[in-house]
Short mmCIF file of C-alpha atoms in Angstrom, two decimals:
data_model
loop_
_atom_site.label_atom_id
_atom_site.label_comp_id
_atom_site.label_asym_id
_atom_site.label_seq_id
_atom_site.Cartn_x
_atom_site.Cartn_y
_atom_site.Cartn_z
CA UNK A 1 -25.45 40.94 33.43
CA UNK A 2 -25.80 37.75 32.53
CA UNK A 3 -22.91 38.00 29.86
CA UNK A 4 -20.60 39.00 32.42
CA UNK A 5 -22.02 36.06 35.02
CA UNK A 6 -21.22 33.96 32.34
CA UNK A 7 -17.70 35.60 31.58
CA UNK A 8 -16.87 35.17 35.70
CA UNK A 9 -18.18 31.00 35.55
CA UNK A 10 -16.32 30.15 32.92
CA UNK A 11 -12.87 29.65 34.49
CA UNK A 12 -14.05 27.79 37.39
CA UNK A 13 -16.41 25.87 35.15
CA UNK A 14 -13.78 24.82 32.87
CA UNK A 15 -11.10 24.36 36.18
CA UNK A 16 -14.14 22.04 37.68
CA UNK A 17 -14.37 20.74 33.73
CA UNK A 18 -10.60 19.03 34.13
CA UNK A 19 -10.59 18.22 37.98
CA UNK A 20 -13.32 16.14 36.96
CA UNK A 21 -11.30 14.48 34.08
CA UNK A 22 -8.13 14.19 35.70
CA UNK A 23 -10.64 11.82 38.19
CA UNK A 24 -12.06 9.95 35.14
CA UNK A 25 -8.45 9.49 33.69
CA UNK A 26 -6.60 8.38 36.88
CA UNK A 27 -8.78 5.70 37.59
CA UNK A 28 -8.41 4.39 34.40
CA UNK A 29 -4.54 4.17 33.94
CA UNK A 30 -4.65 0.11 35.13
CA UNK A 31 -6.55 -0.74 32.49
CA UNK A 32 -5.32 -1.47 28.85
CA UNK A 33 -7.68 0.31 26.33
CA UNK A 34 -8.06 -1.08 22.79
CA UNK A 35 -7.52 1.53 19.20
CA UNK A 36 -11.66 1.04 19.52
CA UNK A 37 -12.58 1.84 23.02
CA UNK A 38 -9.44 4.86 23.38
CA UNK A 39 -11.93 6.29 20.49
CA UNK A 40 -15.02 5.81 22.36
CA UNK A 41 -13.76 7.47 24.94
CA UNK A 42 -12.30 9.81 23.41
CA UNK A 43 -15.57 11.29 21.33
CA UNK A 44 -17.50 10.67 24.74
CA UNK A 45 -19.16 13.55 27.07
CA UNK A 46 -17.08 12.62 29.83
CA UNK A 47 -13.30 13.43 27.32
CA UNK A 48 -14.78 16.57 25.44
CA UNK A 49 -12.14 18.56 26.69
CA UNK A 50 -9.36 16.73 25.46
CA UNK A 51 -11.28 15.43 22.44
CA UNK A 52 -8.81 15.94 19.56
CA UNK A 53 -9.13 17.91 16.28
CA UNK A 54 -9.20 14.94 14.17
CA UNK A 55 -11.89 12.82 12.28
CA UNK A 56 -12.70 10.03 14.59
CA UNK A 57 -12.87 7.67 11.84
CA UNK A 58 -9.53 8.59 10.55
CA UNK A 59 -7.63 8.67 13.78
CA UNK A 60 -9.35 4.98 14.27
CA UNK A 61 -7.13 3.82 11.42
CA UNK A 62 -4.00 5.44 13.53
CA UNK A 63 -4.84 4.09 16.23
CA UNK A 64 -4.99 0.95 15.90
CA UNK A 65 -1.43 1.25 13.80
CA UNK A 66 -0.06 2.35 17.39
CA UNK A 67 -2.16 -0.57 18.91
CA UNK A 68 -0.40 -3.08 16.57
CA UNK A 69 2.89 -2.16 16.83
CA UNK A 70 3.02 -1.22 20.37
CA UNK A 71 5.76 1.32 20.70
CA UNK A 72 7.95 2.00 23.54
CA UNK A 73 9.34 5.41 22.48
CA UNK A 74 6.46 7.81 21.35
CA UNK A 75 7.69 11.60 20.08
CA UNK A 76 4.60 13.98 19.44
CA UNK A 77 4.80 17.06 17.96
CA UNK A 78 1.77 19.25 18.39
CA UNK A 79 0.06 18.83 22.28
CA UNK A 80 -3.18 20.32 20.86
CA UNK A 81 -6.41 19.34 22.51
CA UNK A 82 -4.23 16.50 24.83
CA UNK A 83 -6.60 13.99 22.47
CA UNK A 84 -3.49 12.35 20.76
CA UNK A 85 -1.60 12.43 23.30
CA UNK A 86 -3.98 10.65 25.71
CA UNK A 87 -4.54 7.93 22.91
CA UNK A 88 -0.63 7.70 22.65
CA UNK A 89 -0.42 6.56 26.50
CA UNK A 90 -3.34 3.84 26.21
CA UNK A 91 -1.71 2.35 23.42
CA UNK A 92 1.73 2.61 23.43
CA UNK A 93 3.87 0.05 26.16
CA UNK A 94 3.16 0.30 29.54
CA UNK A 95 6.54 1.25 30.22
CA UNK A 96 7.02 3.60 27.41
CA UNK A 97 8.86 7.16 27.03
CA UNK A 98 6.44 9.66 25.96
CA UNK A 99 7.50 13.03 25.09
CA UNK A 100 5.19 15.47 23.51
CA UNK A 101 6.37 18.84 21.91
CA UNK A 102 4.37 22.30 22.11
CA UNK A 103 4.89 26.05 21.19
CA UNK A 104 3.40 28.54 23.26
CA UNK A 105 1.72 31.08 21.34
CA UNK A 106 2.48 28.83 18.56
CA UNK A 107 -0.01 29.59 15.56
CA UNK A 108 -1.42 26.33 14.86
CA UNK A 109 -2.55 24.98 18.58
CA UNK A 110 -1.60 28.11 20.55
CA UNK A 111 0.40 26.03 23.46
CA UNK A 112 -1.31 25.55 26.82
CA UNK A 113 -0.71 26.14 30.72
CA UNK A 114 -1.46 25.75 34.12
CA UNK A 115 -4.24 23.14 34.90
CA UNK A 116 -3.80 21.46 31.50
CA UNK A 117 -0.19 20.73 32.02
CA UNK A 118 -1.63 18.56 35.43
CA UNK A 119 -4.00 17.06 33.21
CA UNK A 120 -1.65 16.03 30.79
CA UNK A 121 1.13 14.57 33.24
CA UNK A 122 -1.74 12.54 35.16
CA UNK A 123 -2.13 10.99 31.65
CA UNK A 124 0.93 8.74 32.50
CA UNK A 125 0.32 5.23 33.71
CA UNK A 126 1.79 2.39 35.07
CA UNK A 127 5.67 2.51 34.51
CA UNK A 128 5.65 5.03 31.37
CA UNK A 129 7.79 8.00 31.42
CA UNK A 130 5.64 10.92 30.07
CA UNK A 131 7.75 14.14 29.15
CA UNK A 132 6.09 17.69 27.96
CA UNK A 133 8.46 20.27 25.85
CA UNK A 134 7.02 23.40 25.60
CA UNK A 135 9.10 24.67 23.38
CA UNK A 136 9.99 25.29 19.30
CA UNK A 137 10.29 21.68 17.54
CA UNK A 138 12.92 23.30 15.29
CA UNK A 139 15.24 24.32 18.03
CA UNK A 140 18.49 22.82 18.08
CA UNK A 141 18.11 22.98 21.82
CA UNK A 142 14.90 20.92 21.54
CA UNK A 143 16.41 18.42 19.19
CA UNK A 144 19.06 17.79 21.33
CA UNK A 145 16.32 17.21 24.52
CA UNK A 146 14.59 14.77 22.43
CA UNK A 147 17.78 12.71 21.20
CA UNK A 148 19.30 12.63 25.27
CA UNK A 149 15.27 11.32 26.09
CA UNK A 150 15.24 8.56 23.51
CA UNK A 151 19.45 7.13 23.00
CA UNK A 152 17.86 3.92 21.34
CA UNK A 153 15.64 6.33 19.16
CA UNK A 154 11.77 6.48 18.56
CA UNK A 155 9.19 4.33 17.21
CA UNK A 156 6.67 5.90 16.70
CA UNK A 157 6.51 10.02 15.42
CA UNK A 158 3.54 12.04 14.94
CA UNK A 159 3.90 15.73 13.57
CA UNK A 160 0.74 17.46 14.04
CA UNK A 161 2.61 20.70 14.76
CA UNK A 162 3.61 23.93 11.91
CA UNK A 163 1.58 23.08 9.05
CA UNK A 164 3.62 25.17 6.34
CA UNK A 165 5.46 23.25 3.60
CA UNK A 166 9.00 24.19 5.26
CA UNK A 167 7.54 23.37 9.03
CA UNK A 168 6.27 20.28 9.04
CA UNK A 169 9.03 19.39 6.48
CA UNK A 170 11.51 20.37 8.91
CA UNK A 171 10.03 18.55 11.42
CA UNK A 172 10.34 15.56 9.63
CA UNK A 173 13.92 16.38 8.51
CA UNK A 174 15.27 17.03 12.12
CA UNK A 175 13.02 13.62 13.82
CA UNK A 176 12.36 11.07 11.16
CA UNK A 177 15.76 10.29 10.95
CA UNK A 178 15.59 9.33 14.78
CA UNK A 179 12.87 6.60 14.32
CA UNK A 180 13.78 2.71 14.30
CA UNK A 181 13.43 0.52 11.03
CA UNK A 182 10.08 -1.17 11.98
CA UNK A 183 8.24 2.14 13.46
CA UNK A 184 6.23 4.52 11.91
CA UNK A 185 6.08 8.40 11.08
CA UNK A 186 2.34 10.15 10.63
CA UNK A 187 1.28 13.30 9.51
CA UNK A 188 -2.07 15.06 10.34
CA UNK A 189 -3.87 17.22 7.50
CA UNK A 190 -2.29 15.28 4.72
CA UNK A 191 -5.90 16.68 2.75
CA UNK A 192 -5.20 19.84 0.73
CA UNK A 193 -6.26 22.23 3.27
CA UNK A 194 -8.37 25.78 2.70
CA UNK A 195 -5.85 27.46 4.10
CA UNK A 196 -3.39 28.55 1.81
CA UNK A 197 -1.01 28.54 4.21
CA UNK A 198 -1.00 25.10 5.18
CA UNK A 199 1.61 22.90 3.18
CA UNK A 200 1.34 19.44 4.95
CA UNK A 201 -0.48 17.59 1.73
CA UNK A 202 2.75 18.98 -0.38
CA UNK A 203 4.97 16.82 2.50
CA UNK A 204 2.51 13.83 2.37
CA UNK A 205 2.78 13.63 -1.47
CA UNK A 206 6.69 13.94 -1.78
CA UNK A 207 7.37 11.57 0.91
CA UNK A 208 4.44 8.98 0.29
CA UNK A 209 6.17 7.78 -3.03
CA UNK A 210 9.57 6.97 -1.08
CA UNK A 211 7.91 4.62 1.61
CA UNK A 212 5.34 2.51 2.51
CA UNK A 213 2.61 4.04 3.32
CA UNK A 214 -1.21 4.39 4.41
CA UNK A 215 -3.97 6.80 4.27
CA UNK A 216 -7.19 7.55 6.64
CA UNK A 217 -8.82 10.02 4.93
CA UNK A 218 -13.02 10.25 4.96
CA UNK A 219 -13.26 12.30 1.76
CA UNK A 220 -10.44 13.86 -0.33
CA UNK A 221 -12.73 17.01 -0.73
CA UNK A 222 -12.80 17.63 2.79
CA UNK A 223 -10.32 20.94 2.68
CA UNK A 224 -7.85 19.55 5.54
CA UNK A 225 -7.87 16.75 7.88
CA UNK A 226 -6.71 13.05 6.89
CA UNK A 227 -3.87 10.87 8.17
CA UNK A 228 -0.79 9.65 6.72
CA UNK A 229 1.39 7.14 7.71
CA UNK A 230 5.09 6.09 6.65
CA UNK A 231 6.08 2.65 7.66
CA UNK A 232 9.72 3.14 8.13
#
């Protein structure tokens, strides 16, 4: 009995769970948020829901990357949690284009629906533009979404979507070529993963020795994780 009591909360629980956050999140969108205190809140009680599937230590070092350069065209691919995406609205310009790309049913974050898309969208603030694709990153159809969204390009890319070799390759084939000298491109789970199937640390190693570059990574024995980023 109380398995299935549990079962029957848990919807409204959760539902209750991101009223309350779209609350928190709406009264915040007039204030400018430092790389340190998006992470706070981010890793805090009241943002567990959207707390992303990152190393808060490591996505510091991002962070404050996007904090220093300030972008004003953002392309994410991979929604996940909403944790990156959140951070890429408190740091980015206050007017900035934000599009993030999702797959439903894709295999590596599964896509998302209903109240999270409101939760997302009320991430937007001040005079920024916020845009969510749920669709395949390596549709034409997609590309071509993303290019009419962003005519003077992107500055800042994060792929965080298909971890395979050819995936997140492809990814970076079809949208690094879109982003401004002077921005940056960065890649999530640049750590040889234990999943055989994931490929991103093969990506990270050929295109690290053609660019400038940084890594976040806590320890390289971790088996996944760890951010890269290409100064373009």
């Amino acid at each position: 009995m109380k398995e299935i009591l549990k079962s029957a909360l848990s919807p409204l629980l959760m539902r209750r769970g991101f009223r309350r956050l779209e609350q928190v999140v709406v009264r915040m969108n007039s204030q400018d948020l430092t790389a340190d205190e998006t992470i706070r809140f981010l890793w805090s009680d009241e943002a567990r829901l959207i707390q992303p599937w990152q190393h808060p230590e490591e996505f510091l070092g991002l962070a404050k990357v996007i904090e220093q350069h300030r972008p004003s065209a953002v392309l994410e691919i991979g929604t996940a949690n909403g944790g990156t995406l959140f951070a890429a609205t408190r740091l980015a310009r206050s007017d900035a284009v934000i599009v993030s790309i999702d797959l439903p049913g894709g295999e590596f974050g599964g896509g998302y629906g209903g109240r999270k898309i409101e939760l997302y969208e009320s991430f937007s603030r001040k005079d920024q533009r916020l845009h969510l694709l749920r669709e395949d990153s390596h549709a034409k159809e997609t590309l071509a979404t993303v290019c009419a969204l962003f005519p003077s390009g992107i500055d800042h890319l994060f792929i965080d979507g298909d971890h395979t070799y050819s995936g997140s390759m492809k990814d970076f084939e079809m949208y690094g070529s879109l982003v401004n000298q002077g921005g940056t491109i960065a890649f999530h789970d640049i750590v040889t993963h234990v999943n055989p199937s994931f490929g991103v640390d093969e990506v990270w190693g050929e295109l690290k020795e053609k660019h400038t570059s940084e890594e976040y990574v806590l320890d390289w024995e971790q088996q996944g994780a760890g951010i890269g980023v290409l100064f373009v």
